[in-house]
Amino acid sequence: MELVHSGKVRELYADGDDIIMVASDRVSVYDVVLPTPIPGKGRVLTQLSLWWFGQLGDVIPGHVISATDVPAQWQGRAIRCRRLQMLPVECIARGYLAGLGLASYRETGTISGVRLPPGLGEGSRLPEPVFTPTTKAAAGHDEPMTFSEVETLVGAPVAAELRRATLEVYRRGSELAAARGILIADTKLEFGLLPDGTLMLADEVLTPDSSRFWPAEEWDPGHPQPSFDKQYVRDWLDASGWDREPPSPPLPTEVVAQTADRYREAYERLTGEPFGRYRERMGVPPDDRREVR
Ligand code: PZK
């Protein structure tokens, strides 16, 4: 199969008219891919994303063709998808302030042209979720876009549908997650078009790699929030004295095990099922035991 794109933690292959998205066990922290994989991460995030595509089918159709018709060596962490014409916008919804959204608010009181009330800070909950699209920069960092810039880029009707779908996916996802003890501070979605113009949700959906997941019981606005999935890794790397320049030191087995447990816990809290159960019920064949690299 032809490798069409290699990301920090995932690969994209072409198979005839389809594409195959493959999630690895790699983890990225402070924008650096660590030398130590987290066993099972690729499978857990793939299965979580598939579960969300199923939950959200009435909001917008997803690009998934099959979770099982994929090469055997990637079974469980690969998805066969329709090949779309991807739209050049990162569609972000935010319900809480952190990261680039917080930086933009501190500078201008706005994010992507949306004015927010004064007095918000690190980790604050927003009065209501906002659509804060960014450019997809080929290199370097994505830049905030206003809604009218999105309209110019993709046309007003598609822009309106992107905003509607992004906010509805976030609203549904964050409400369900909050009821299960996970705050989803923000999420990044990607969309594409079929040749007939149908808009589809693409990429991965509401995973801890595409979204900020925070433990709800530890939410404490005014301070940086702990990450649901990567906090053990960050804490260990911070204490190690690492200067955040690659390569990072390898992770100890205890930190790897705690982190693998957190990914699985996120899956189990959100779906309400033990990891593996949903796939069995849907008649999915056995997966790979371990990523081979
Ligand atoms: C597509 N990416 C992001 C980068 C990844 C994913 N259905 C689609 N059709 C055509 N292209 C894409 C998709 C999707 N999804 C996705 N870039 C293009 C990306 C690196 C690794 F797994």
Coordinates of C-alpha atoms and ligand atoms in Angstrom, one line a residue:
M1 CA 0.0 0.0 0.0
E2 CA 1.2 3.5 -0.8
L3 CA 2.1 5.6 2.2
V4 CA 0.5 9.0 1.5
H5 CA 1.1 10.8 4.8
S6 CA 3.1 10.1 8.0
G7 CA 2.1 12.1 11.0
K8 CA 3.7 12.2 14.4
V9 CA 1.6 9.3 15.7
R10 CA -0.4 8.0 12.7
E11 CA 0.1 7.0 9.1
L12 CA -2.2 7.3 6.1
Y13 CA -2.1 4.8 3.2
A14 CA -3.9 4.7 -0.2
D15 CA -5.7 1.5 -1.2
G16 CA -7.3 1.9 -4.6
D17 CA -10.0 4.6 -4.1
D18 CA -9.9 4.3 -0.3
I19 CA -7.5 5.4 2.3
I20 CA -6.4 3.5 5.4
M21 CA -5.7 5.4 8.6
V22 CA -3.4 3.6 11.0
A23 CA -2.9 4.7 14.6
S24 CA 0.4 3.8 16.2
D25 CA 1.3 3.4 19.9
R26 CA 3.5 6.5 19.7
V27 CA 2.9 9.4 22.0
S28 CA 3.8 13.0 21.5
V29 CA 4.4 15.3 24.5
Y30 CA 5.5 18.9 24.3
D31 CA 5.4 18.4 20.5
V32 CA 8.1 15.7 20.7
V33 CA 7.4 12.0 19.8
L34 CA 8.8 9.9 22.7
P35 CA 11.1 7.0 22.1
T36 CA 8.9 4.7 24.2
P37 CA 5.5 3.5 22.8
I38 CA 2.4 3.1 25.0
P39 CA 1.2 -0.4 24.3
G40 CA -2.5 -0.5 23.1
K41 CA -2.8 3.3 22.6
G42 CA -3.3 2.9 18.8
R43 CA -6.1 0.4 19.3
V44 CA -7.8 2.2 22.2
L45 CA -7.9 5.5 20.3
T46 CA -9.0 3.9 17.1
Q47 CA -11.9 2.1 18.8
L48 CA -12.9 5.2 20.7
S49 CA -13.0 7.2 17.5
L50 CA -15.1 4.5 15.8
W51 CA -17.5 4.5 18.7
W52 CA -17.9 8.3 18.4
F53 CA -18.5 8.1 14.6
G54 CA -21.3 5.7 15.5
Q55 CA -22.7 8.1 18.1
L56 CA -22.6 11.1 15.8
G57 CA -23.9 9.7 12.5
D58 CA -27.1 11.8 12.9
V59 CA -25.1 15.0 13.3
I60 CA -23.0 14.4 10.2
P61 CA -21.9 11.4 8.1
G62 CA -18.5 10.0 8.8
H63 CA -15.8 8.9 6.4
V64 CA -15.6 5.3 7.9
I65 CA -16.1 2.4 5.4
S66 CA -14.9 -0.4 7.6
A67 CA -13.0 -1.1 10.8
T68 CA -12.3 -4.7 9.8
D69 CA -11.6 -4.7 6.1
V70 CA -8.0 -3.6 6.8
P71 CA -4.6 -5.4 6.5
A72 CA -4.3 -8.1 9.2
Q73 CA -1.1 -6.6 10.8
W74 CA -3.1 -3.4 11.6
Q75 CA -6.3 -5.0 12.6
G76 CA -7.9 -3.1 15.5
R77 CA -5.9 0.1 15.0
A78 CA -6.7 0.9 11.3
I79 CA -9.8 2.2 9.6
R80 CA -10.7 2.0 6.0
C81 CA -12.1 5.4 4.9
R82 CA -13.6 7.1 1.9
R83 CA -11.0 9.3 0.2
L84 CA -12.2 12.9 0.5
Q85 CA -11.2 16.2 -0.8
M86 CA -10.1 17.6 2.6
L87 CA -11.1 21.1 3.5
P88 CA -8.1 23.4 4.4
V89 CA -9.5 24.4 7.8
E90 CA -8.9 22.9 11.3
C91 CA -12.3 23.0 12.8
I92 CA -11.9 23.6 16.6
A93 CA -14.6 23.9 19.2
R94 CA -13.7 25.2 22.7
G95 CA -15.7 25.0 25.8
Y96 CA -12.8 25.9 28.2
L97 CA -9.8 28.2 27.8
A98 CA -6.4 26.6 27.4
G99 CA -3.5 26.5 24.9
L100 CA -3.6 28.8 21.8
G101 CA -7.2 29.8 22.7
L102 CA -6.0 31.2 26.0
A103 CA -3.0 32.9 24.4
S104 CA -5.2 34.6 21.8
Y105 CA -7.8 35.7 24.5
R106 CA -5.0 37.2 26.6
E107 CA -3.7 39.2 23.6
T108 CA -7.0 40.4 22.1
G109 CA -9.9 39.3 24.2
T110 CA -11.0 37.3 21.2
I111 CA -10.4 33.9 19.6
S112 CA -10.9 33.6 15.8
G113 CA -12.7 36.9 15.9
V114 CA -15.2 35.8 18.6
R115 CA -15.2 38.2 21.5
L116 CA -15.2 36.6 25.0
P117 CA -16.2 38.2 28.3
P118 CA -13.5 39.7 30.4
G119 CA -12.1 38.0 33.5
L120 CA -11.5 34.5 32.0
G121 CA -8.2 32.7 32.7
E122 CA -6.4 29.4 32.4
G123 CA -9.0 26.6 32.4
S124 CA -12.1 28.8 32.6
R125 CA -15.3 27.5 31.3
L126 CA -16.7 29.6 28.4
P127 CA -20.3 30.9 28.6
E128 CA -21.0 28.7 25.6
P129 CA -18.8 26.7 23.2
V130 CA -17.2 28.7 20.4
F131 CA -16.1 27.7 16.9
T132 CA -12.4 28.8 16.6
P133 CA -11.1 27.6 13.2
T134 CA -7.4 27.7 12.3
T135 CA -5.5 27.4 9.1
K136 CA -3.8 24.1 8.3
A137 CA -0.2 25.3 8.0
A138 CA 2.0 22.9 5.9
A139 CA 4.9 23.8 8.3
G140 CA 5.0 25.8 11.5
H141 CA 2.0 26.7 13.6
D142 CA -1.7 27.0 12.7
E143 CA -3.1 30.5 12.8
P144 CA -6.5 31.5 14.0
M145 CA -9.0 32.3 11.2
T146 CA -12.2 34.4 11.4
F147 CA -15.5 32.9 10.3
S148 CA -15.5 35.2 7.2
E149 CA -12.1 33.9 6.2
V150 CA -13.5 30.4 6.4
E151 CA -16.4 31.5 4.2
T152 CA -13.9 33.0 1.7
L153 CA -11.9 29.7 1.6
V154 CA -14.8 27.2 1.3
G155 CA -17.9 29.2 0.5
A156 CA -20.6 30.5 2.8
P157 CA -22.8 27.4 2.8
V158 CA -20.0 24.9 3.6
A159 CA -18.6 27.3 6.2
A160 CA -22.0 27.4 7.9
E161 CA -22.3 23.6 7.9
L162 CA -18.7 23.3 9.3
R163 CA -19.6 25.5 12.2
R164 CA -22.9 23.8 12.9
A165 CA -21.4 20.3 12.8
T166 CA -18.3 21.2 14.8
L167 CA -20.3 22.8 17.6
E168 CA -22.9 20.0 17.6
V169 CA -20.2 17.3 17.8
Y170 CA -18.5 19.2 20.6
R171 CA -21.8 19.8 22.5
R172 CA -22.9 16.2 22.3
G173 CA -19.4 14.8 23.0
S174 CA -18.6 17.2 25.9
E175 CA -22.0 16.7 27.6
L176 CA -21.7 12.9 27.5
A177 CA -18.0 13.0 28.7
A178 CA -18.8 15.4 31.5
A179 CA -21.4 13.1 32.8
R180 CA -18.7 10.4 32.9
G181 CA -16.1 12.4 34.7
I182 CA -14.1 13.7 31.7
L183 CA -14.1 17.4 30.7
I184 CA -13.3 17.9 27.0
A185 CA -11.9 21.4 27.0
D186 CA -11.6 21.6 23.2
T187 CA -11.5 19.4 20.1
K188 CA -10.1 19.6 16.6
L189 CA -12.2 18.1 13.8
E190 CA -11.4 17.7 10.1
F191 CA -13.9 17.5 7.3
G192 CA -13.9 16.7 3.6
L193 CA -16.1 16.4 0.6
L194 CA -17.2 13.5 -1.5
P195 CA -17.0 14.0 -5.3
D196 CA -20.8 14.8 -5.2
G197 CA -20.3 17.6 -2.7
T198 CA -21.4 15.7 0.4
L199 CA -19.7 17.0 3.5
M200 CA -18.2 14.3 5.8
L201 CA -16.5 14.2 9.2
A202 CA -13.0 12.8 8.7
D203 CA -9.9 12.0 10.6
E204 CA -10.3 10.9 14.3
V205 CA -13.1 12.1 16.5
L206 CA -13.0 13.2 20.2
T207 CA -9.9 11.2 21.1
P208 CA -7.4 12.5 23.7
D209 CA -5.0 13.1 20.8
S210 CA -7.4 15.4 19.0
S211 CA -8.9 17.0 22.1
R212 CA -7.9 18.2 25.6
F213 CA -9.3 15.6 28.1
W214 CA -9.2 16.8 31.8
P215 CA -10.3 14.8 34.9
A216 CA -13.5 16.5 35.9
E217 CA -12.9 16.0 39.6
E218 CA -9.6 17.9 39.4
W219 CA -10.9 20.9 37.4
D220 CA -9.5 24.0 39.1
P221 CA -9.8 27.1 36.9
G222 CA -7.0 29.7 37.4
H223 CA -4.3 27.0 37.1
P224 CA -3.0 24.8 34.3
Q225 CA -5.2 21.7 34.3
P226 CA -3.8 18.1 34.5
S227 CA -4.2 16.1 31.4
F228 CA -6.4 13.0 31.7
D229 CA -4.1 10.8 29.6
K230 CA -0.6 12.3 29.5
Q231 CA -0.1 13.8 33.0
Y232 CA 2.1 10.9 34.3
V233 CA 4.3 11.3 31.3
R234 CA 4.6 15.1 31.7
D235 CA 5.2 14.8 35.4
W236 CA 8.0 12.2 34.9
L237 CA 9.6 14.1 32.1
D238 CA 9.5 17.4 34.1
A239 CA 11.1 15.8 37.1
S240 CA 13.7 14.1 34.8
G241 CA 15.3 17.5 34.0
W242 CA 14.7 17.0 30.3
D243 CA 15.1 20.3 28.3
R244 CA 12.2 19.4 25.9
E245 CA 14.6 19.1 23.0
P246 CA 14.4 15.8 21.2
P247 CA 15.2 13.1 21.9
S248 CA 13.4 12.7 25.3
P249 CA 14.7 10.1 27.7
P250 CA 12.9 6.7 27.5
L251 CA 10.0 6.3 29.9
P252 CA 10.2 3.9 32.9
T253 CA 7.9 0.9 32.7
E254 CA 5.7 2.2 35.5
V255 CA 4.9 5.4 33.7
V256 CA 4.2 3.4 30.5
A257 CA 1.8 1.2 32.4
Q258 CA 0.0 4.0 34.2
T259 CA -0.4 5.9 30.9
A260 CA -1.7 2.8 29.0
D261 CA -4.3 2.4 31.9
R262 CA -5.4 6.0 31.5
Y263 CA -6.2 5.6 27.8
R264 CA -8.1 2.5 28.5
E265 CA -9.9 4.2 31.3
A266 CA -10.9 7.1 29.0
Y267 CA -12.4 4.5 26.6
E268 CA -14.3 2.7 29.3
R269 CA -15.7 5.8 31.0
L270 CA -16.9 7.3 27.7
T271 CA -18.3 4.2 26.1
G272 CA -19.5 2.6 29.4
E273 CA -18.1 -0.7 28.3
P274 CA -14.9 -2.6 29.0
F275 CA -12.4 -2.2 26.2
G276 CA -12.9 -4.9 23.6
R277 CA -16.6 -5.5 24.3
Y278 CA -18.0 -3.2 21.7
R279 CA -15.8 -4.7 19.0
E280 CA -16.8 -8.2 19.9
R281 CA -20.5 -7.4 19.8
M282 CA -20.0 -5.8 16.4
G283 CA -18.4 -9.0 15.2
V284 CA -14.9 -7.8 14.8
P285 CA -12.1 -10.3 14.3
P286 CA -9.1 -10.5 16.7
D287 CA -6.7 -7.6 16.7
D288 CA -2.9 -7.4 16.7
R289 CA -1.5 -7.9 20.2
R290 CA 1.3 -5.4 19.9
E291 CA 2.5 -2.8 17.4
V292 CA 5.6 -4.0 15.5
R293 CA 8.0 -1.3 14.6
Ligands
PZK1 C1 -6.5 12.9 5.2 N1 -5.2 13.6 6.9 C2 -4.7 13.8 8.3 C3 -2.4 12.9 8.5 C4 -3.2 10.5 9.4 C5 -4.2 11.5 9.1 N2 -10.8 10.6 4.4 C6 -9.7 11.2 4.0 N3 -9.4 11.4 2.7 C7 -8.3 12.0 2.2 N4 -7.4 12.5 3.0 C8 -7.5 12.4 4.4 C9 -8.7 11.7 4.9 C10 -8.9 11.5 6.3 N5 -9.0 11.4 7.4 C11 -6.3 12.9 6.6 N6 -4.7 14.0 5.8 C12 -5.4 13.7 4.8 C13 -3.7 12.7 8.6 C14 -1.5 11.9 8.9 C15 -1.9 10.7 9.3 F1 -3.7 9.3 9.8

